[in-house]
Coordinates of C-alpha atoms in Angstrom, one line a residue:
Chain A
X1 CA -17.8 62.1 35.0
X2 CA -17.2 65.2 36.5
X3 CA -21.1 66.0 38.3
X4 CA -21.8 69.7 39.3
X5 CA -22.6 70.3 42.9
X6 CA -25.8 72.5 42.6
X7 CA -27.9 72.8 39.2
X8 CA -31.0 75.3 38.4
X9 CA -34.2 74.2 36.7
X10 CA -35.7 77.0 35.0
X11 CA -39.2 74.7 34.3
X12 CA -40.2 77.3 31.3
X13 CA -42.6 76.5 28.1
X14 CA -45.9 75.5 30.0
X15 CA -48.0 78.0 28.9
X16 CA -46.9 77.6 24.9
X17 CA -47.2 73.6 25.7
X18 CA -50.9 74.5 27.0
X19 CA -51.9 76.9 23.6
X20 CA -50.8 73.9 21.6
X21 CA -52.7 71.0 22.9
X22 CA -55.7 73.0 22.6
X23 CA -55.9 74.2 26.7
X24 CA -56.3 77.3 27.9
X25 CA -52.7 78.7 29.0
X26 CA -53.5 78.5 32.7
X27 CA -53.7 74.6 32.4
X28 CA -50.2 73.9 31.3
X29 CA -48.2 74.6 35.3
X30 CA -50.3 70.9 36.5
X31 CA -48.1 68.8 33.8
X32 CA -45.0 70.4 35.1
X33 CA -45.4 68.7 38.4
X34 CA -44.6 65.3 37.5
X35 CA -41.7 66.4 35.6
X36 CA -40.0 67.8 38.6
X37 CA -40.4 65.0 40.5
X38 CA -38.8 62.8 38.3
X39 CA -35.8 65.6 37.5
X40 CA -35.3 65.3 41.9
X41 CA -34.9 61.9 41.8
X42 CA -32.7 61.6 38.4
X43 CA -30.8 64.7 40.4
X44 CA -30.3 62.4 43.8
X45 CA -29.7 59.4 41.5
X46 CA -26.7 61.4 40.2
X47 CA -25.4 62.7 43.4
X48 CA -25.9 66.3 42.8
X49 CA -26.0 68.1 46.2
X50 CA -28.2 71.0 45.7
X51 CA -30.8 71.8 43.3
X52 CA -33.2 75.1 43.0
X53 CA -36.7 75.3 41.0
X54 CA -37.0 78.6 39.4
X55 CA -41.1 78.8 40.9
X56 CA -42.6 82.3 39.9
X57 CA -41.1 85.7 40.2
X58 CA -42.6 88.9 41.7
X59 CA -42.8 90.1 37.5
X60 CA -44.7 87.0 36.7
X61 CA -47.3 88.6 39.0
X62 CA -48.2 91.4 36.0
X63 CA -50.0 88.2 34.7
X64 CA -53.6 87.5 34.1
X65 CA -54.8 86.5 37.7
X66 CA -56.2 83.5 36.8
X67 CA -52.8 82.4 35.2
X68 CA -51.1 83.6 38.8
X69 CA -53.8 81.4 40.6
X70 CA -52.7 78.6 38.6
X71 CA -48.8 78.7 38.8
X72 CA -49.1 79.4 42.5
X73 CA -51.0 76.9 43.3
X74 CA -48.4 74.8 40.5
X75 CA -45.8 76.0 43.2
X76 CA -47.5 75.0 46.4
X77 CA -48.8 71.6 45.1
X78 CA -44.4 70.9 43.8
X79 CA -43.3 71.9 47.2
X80 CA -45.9 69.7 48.8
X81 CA -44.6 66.4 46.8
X82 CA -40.9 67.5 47.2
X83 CA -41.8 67.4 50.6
X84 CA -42.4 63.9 50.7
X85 CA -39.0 63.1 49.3
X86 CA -36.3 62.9 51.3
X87 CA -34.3 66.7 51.0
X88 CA -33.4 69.5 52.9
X89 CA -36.2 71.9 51.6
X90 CA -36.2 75.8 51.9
X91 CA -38.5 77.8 49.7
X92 CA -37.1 81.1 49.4
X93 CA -39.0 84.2 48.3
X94 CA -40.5 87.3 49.5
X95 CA -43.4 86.6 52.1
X96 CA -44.3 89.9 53.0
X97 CA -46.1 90.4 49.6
X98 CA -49.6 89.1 49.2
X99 CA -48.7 87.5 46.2
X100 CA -46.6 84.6 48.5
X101 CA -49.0 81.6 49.2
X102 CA -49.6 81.6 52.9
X103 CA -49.5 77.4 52.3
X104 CA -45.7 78.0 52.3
X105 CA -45.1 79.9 54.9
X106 CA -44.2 76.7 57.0
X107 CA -41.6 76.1 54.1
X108 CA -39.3 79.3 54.4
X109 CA -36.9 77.2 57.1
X110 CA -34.3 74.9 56.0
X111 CA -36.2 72.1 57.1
X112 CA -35.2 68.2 56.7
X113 CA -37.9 66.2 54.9
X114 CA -37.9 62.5 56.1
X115 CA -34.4 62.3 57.5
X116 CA -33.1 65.1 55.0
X117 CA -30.7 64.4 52.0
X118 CA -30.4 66.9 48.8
X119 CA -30.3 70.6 49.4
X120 CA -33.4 71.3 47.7
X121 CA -34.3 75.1 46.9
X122 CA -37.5 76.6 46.2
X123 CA -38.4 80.3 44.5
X124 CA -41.5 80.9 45.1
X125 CA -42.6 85.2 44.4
X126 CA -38.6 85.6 43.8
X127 CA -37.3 89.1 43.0
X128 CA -33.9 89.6 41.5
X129 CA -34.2 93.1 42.8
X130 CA -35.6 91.8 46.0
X131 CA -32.7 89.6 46.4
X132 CA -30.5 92.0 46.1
X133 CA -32.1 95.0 47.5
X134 CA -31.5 93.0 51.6
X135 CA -27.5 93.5 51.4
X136 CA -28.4 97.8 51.8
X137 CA -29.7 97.4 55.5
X138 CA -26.6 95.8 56.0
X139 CA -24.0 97.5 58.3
X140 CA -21.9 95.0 58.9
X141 CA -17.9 95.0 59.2
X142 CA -17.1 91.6 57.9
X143 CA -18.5 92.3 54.2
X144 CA -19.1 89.2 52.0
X145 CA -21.9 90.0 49.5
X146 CA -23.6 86.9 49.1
X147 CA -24.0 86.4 52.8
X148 CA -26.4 89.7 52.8
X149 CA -28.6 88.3 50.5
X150 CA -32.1 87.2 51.0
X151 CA -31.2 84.3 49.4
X152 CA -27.4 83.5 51.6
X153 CA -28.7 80.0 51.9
X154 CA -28.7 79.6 48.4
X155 CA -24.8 78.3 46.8
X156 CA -23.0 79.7 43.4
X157 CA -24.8 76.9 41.1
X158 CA -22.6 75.5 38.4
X159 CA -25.2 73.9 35.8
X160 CA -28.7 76.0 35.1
X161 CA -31.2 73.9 32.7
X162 CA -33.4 75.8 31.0
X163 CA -36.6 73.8 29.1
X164 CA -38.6 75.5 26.7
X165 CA -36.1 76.8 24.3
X166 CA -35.5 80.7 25.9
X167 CA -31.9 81.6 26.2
X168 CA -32.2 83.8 29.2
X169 CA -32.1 83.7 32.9
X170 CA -35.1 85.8 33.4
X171 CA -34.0 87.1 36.7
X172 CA -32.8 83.9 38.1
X173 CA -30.8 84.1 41.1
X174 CA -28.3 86.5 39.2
X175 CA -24.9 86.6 42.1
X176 CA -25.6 82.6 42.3
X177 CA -25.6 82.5 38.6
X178 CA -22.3 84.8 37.6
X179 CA -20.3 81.8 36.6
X180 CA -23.5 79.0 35.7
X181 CA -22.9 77.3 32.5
X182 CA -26.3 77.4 30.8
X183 CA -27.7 74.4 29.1
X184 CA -30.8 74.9 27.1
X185 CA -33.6 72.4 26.1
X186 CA -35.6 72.7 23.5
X187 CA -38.7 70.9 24.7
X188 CA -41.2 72.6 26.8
X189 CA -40.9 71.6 30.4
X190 CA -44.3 69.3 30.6
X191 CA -42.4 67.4 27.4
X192 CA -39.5 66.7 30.3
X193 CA -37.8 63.4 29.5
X194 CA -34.9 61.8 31.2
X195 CA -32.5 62.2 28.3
X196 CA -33.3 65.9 28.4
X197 CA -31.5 65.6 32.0
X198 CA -28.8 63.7 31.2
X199 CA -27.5 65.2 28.4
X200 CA -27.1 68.6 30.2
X201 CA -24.9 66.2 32.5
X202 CA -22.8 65.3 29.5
X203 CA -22.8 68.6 28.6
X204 CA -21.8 69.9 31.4
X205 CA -18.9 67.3 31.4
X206 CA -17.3 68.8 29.0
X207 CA -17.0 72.0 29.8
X208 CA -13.9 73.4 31.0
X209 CA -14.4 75.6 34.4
X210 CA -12.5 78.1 35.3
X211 CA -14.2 81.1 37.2
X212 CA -12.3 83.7 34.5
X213 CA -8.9 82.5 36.0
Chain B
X1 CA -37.1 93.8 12.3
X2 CA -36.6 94.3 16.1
X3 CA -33.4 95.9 16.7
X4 CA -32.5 95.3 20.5
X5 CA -31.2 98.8 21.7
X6 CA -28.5 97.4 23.5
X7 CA -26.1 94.2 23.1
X8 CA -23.0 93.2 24.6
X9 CA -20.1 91.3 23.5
X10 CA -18.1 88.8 24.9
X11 CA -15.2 88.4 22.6
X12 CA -14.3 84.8 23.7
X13 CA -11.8 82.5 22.8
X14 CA -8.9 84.0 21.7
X15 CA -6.5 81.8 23.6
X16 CA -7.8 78.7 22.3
X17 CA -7.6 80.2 18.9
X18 CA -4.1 81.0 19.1
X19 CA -3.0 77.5 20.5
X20 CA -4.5 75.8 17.1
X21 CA -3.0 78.0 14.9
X22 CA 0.2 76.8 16.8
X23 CA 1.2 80.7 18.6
X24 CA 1.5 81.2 22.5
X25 CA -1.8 81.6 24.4
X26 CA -0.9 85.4 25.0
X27 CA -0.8 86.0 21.0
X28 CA -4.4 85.5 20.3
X29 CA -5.5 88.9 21.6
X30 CA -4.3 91.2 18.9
X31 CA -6.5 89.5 16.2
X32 CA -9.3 90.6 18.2
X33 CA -8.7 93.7 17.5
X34 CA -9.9 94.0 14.0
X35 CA -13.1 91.8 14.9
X36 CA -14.0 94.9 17.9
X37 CA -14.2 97.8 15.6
X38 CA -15.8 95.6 12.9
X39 CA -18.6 94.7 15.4
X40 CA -18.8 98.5 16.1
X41 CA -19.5 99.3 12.5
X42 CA -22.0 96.6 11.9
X43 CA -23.8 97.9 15.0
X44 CA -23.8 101.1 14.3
X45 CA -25.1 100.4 10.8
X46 CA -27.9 98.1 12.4
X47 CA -29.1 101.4 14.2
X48 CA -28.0 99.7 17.8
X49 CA -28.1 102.7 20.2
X50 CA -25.5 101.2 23.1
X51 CA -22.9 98.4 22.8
X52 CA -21.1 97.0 25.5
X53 CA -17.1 95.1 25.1
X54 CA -16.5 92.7 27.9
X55 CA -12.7 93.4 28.4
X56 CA -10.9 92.0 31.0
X57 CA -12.0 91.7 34.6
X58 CA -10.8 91.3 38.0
X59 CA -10.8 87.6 38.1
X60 CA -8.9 87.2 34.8
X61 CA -5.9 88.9 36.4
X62 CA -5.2 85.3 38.2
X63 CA -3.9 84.3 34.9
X64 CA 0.1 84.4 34.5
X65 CA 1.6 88.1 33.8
X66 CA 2.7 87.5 30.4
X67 CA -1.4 86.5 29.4
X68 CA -2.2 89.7 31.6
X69 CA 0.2 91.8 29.8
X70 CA -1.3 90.7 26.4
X71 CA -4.9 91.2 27.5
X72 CA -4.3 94.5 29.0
X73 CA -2.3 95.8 25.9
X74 CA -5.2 94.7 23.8
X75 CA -7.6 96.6 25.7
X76 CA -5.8 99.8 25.4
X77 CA -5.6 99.4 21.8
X78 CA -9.0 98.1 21.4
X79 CA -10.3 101.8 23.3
X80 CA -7.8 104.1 20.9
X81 CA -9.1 102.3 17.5
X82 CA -12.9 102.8 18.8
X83 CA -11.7 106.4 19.8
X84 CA -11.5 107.1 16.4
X85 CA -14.9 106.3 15.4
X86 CA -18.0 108.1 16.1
X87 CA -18.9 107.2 19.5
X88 CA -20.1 108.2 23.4
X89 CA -16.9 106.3 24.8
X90 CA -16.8 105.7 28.3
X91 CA -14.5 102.4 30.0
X92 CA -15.8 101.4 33.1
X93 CA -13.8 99.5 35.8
X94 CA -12.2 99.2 38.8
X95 CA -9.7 102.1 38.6
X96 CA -8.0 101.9 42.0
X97 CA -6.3 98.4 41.6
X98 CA -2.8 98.3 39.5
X99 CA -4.6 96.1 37.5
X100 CA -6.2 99.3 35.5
X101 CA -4.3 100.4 32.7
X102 CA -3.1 103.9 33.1
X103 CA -3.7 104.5 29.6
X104 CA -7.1 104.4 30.2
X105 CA -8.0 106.7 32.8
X106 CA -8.8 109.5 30.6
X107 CA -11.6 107.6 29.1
X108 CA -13.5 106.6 32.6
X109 CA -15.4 110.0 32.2
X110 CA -18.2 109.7 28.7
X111 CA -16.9 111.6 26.2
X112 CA -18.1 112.4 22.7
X113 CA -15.5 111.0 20.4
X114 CA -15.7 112.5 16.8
X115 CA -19.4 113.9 17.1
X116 CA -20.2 111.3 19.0
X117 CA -22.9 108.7 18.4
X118 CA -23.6 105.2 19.4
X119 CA -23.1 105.0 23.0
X120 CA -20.2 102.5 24.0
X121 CA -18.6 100.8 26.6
X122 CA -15.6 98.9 27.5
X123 CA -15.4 96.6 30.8
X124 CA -11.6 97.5 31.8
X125 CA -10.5 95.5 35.0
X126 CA -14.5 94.9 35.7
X127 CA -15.7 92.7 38.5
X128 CA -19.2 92.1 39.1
X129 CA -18.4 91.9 43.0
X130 CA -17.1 95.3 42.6
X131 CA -19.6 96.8 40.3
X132 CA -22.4 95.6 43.2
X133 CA -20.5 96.6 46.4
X134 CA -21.1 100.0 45.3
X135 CA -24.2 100.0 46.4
X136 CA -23.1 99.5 50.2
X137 CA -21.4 102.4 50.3
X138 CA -24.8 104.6 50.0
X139 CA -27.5 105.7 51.9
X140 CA -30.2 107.7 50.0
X141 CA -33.3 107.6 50.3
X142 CA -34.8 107.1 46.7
X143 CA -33.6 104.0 46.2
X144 CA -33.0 102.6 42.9
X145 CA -30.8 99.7 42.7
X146 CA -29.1 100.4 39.1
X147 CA -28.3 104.1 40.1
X148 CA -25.8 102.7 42.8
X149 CA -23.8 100.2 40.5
X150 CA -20.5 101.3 39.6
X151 CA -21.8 100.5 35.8
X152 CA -24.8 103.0 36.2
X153 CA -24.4 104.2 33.0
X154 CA -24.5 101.4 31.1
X155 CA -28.7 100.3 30.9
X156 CA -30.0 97.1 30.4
X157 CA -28.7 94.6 28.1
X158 CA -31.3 93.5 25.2
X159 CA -28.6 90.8 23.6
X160 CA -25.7 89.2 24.5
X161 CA -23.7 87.7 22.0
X162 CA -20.4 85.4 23.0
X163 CA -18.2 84.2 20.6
X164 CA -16.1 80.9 21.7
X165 CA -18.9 78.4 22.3
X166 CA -19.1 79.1 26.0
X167 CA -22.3 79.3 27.0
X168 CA -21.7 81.1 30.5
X169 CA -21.9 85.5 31.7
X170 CA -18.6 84.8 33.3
X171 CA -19.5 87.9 35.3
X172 CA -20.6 89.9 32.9
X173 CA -22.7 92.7 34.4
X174 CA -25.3 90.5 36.3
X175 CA -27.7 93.6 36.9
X176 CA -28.0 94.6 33.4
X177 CA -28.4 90.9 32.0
X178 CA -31.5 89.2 34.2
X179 CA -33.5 89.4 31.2
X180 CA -30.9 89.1 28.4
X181 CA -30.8 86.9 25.4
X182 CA -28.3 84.8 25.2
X183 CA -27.1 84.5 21.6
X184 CA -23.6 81.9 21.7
X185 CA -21.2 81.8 18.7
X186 CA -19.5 78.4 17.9
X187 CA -16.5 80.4 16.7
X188 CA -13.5 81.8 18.5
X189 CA -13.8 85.9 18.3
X190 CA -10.4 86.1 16.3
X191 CA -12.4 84.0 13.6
X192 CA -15.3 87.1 13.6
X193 CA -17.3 87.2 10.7
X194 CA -20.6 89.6 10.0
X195 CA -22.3 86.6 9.6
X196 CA -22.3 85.5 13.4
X197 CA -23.9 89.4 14.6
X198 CA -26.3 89.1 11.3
X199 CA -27.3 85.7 13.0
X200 CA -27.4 86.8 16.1
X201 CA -29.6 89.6 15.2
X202 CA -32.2 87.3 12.8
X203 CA -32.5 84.8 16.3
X204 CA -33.0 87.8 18.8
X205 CA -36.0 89.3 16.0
X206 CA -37.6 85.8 16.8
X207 CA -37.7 86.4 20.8
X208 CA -40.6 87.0 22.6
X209 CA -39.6 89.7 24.9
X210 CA -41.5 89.5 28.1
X211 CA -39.8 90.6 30.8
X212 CA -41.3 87.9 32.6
X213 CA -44.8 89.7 32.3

């Protein structure tokens, strides 16, 4: 089986999982954390190199605050139990905004987590336009555009998994994400199940690669 | 209904197509012609505002010169039937490379074809690399990141649509697509039918349209 390198997870659907189990939206981000614990290991188990959580975005921030101080502190409680895994964890976002949790600020180096292992990526107050924005202070001679990004650390990602049934990238890493094929799960992300995983992987098999060449 | 002002096409498929009806690879392009301007008339009849063709880009002139010839001769001919049409026409790509069709030059500036109309636009020897670099090459102050793409004149994309079961941008105009929806046809483009954009347009009515807020 032919197993991409680097995969997204765009963890979406909490808030429409939340509305219909009768909570109030705010309380569906605390069922996604299990979820991506079990999608790490299933990732590892597969040997899949890299892997990057969609967290929130600098737009999610037009939110209710009391749904922001729910999904951040979603993010900061995932990147906590990630930590404990073994991975090479970098949580990648823009800091200088008081919307970043100062908890991850420790996070923002590549750092190896109990002797290191699967690239594991982070986005935590992401901005496409942030992202982006960095390669205009540049000056340098030797151009390659994706080293000028904030998020250079971060490879082209081959397989994006989407849960929760939207057909969109929503801003998601969008130069890592050029040639992505895009599987999409029906199931909101707390409703994550191992099959969900592993038929993106079979998926993803099938498709024939071939960067517009 | 919600009519997105903007979609884009990605009229994939047309090699596959060919190689089950038993022609050369290179043959499928010309029966996408009839499918382009059909889409044009069912968008402008839908009250669409912009639509966007992906053509060809840079990285699908790695494919062998006789494919290239085909593609590129499609293009042409796919621009001169929609310049017949009411339309805004402007084809956007990288000029400066012998890739670009000469035929096409005169259509790199928008132009009112017939009384003009529905804005369109045609990706001609496009590559998202190239549409982004442009922005390196500026330095003014008011800063606004889609005003510096090569493609500035082409806004936001509301839909995407792709024929050919592929469910990938390839490069299609990352900037404008971070909040598309992603609408994928199981048919190859030659195999158009009104059905697929009616479809397309009855799944897009049913979006929630957030913008991440």
């Amino acid at each position: 089986m032919r197993i991409p390198n680097h995969i997204g997870i765009i963890p979406d659907g909490n808030r429409r999982w939340a509305l219909n189990k009768g909570f109030k939206k705010e309380e569906g981000y605390d069922y996604g954390l299990d979820p991506g614990l079990e999608v790490l290991r299933l990732a590892k188990k597969a040997g899949i190199k890299e892997i990057t959580y969609y967290g929130f975005t600098t737009d999610n921030c037009k939110r209710p605050m009391v749904q922001q101080d729910a999904f951040k502190k979603a993010c900061v409680d995932a990147v906590r139990i990630i930590s404990s895994e073994g991975s090479s964890l970098l949580v990648v976002g823009n800091t200088q905004s008081q919307s970043f949790p100062k908890e991850l600020l420790p996070y923002t180096k590549r750092t190896d987590m109990n002797g290191g292992g699967i690239k594991v990526n982070f986005l935590v107050n992401y901005g496409w336009e942030w992202d982006i924005e960095h390669i205009l202070d540049s000056s340098g001679k030797n151009y390659s555009l994706q080293n000028k990004l904030h998020s250079s650390d971060i490879s082209r990602i081959d397989l994006i998994i989407r849960w929760g049934n939207m057909r969109r990238l929503s801003g998601f890493l969008p130069i890592q994400s050029v040639y992505s094929d895009f599987y999409v799960v029906e199931e909101m992300w707390p409703d994550f199940q191992p099959k969900h995983f592993e038929r993106a992987l079979e998926w993803y098999d099938k498709q024939d690669v071939t960067l517009g060449g």
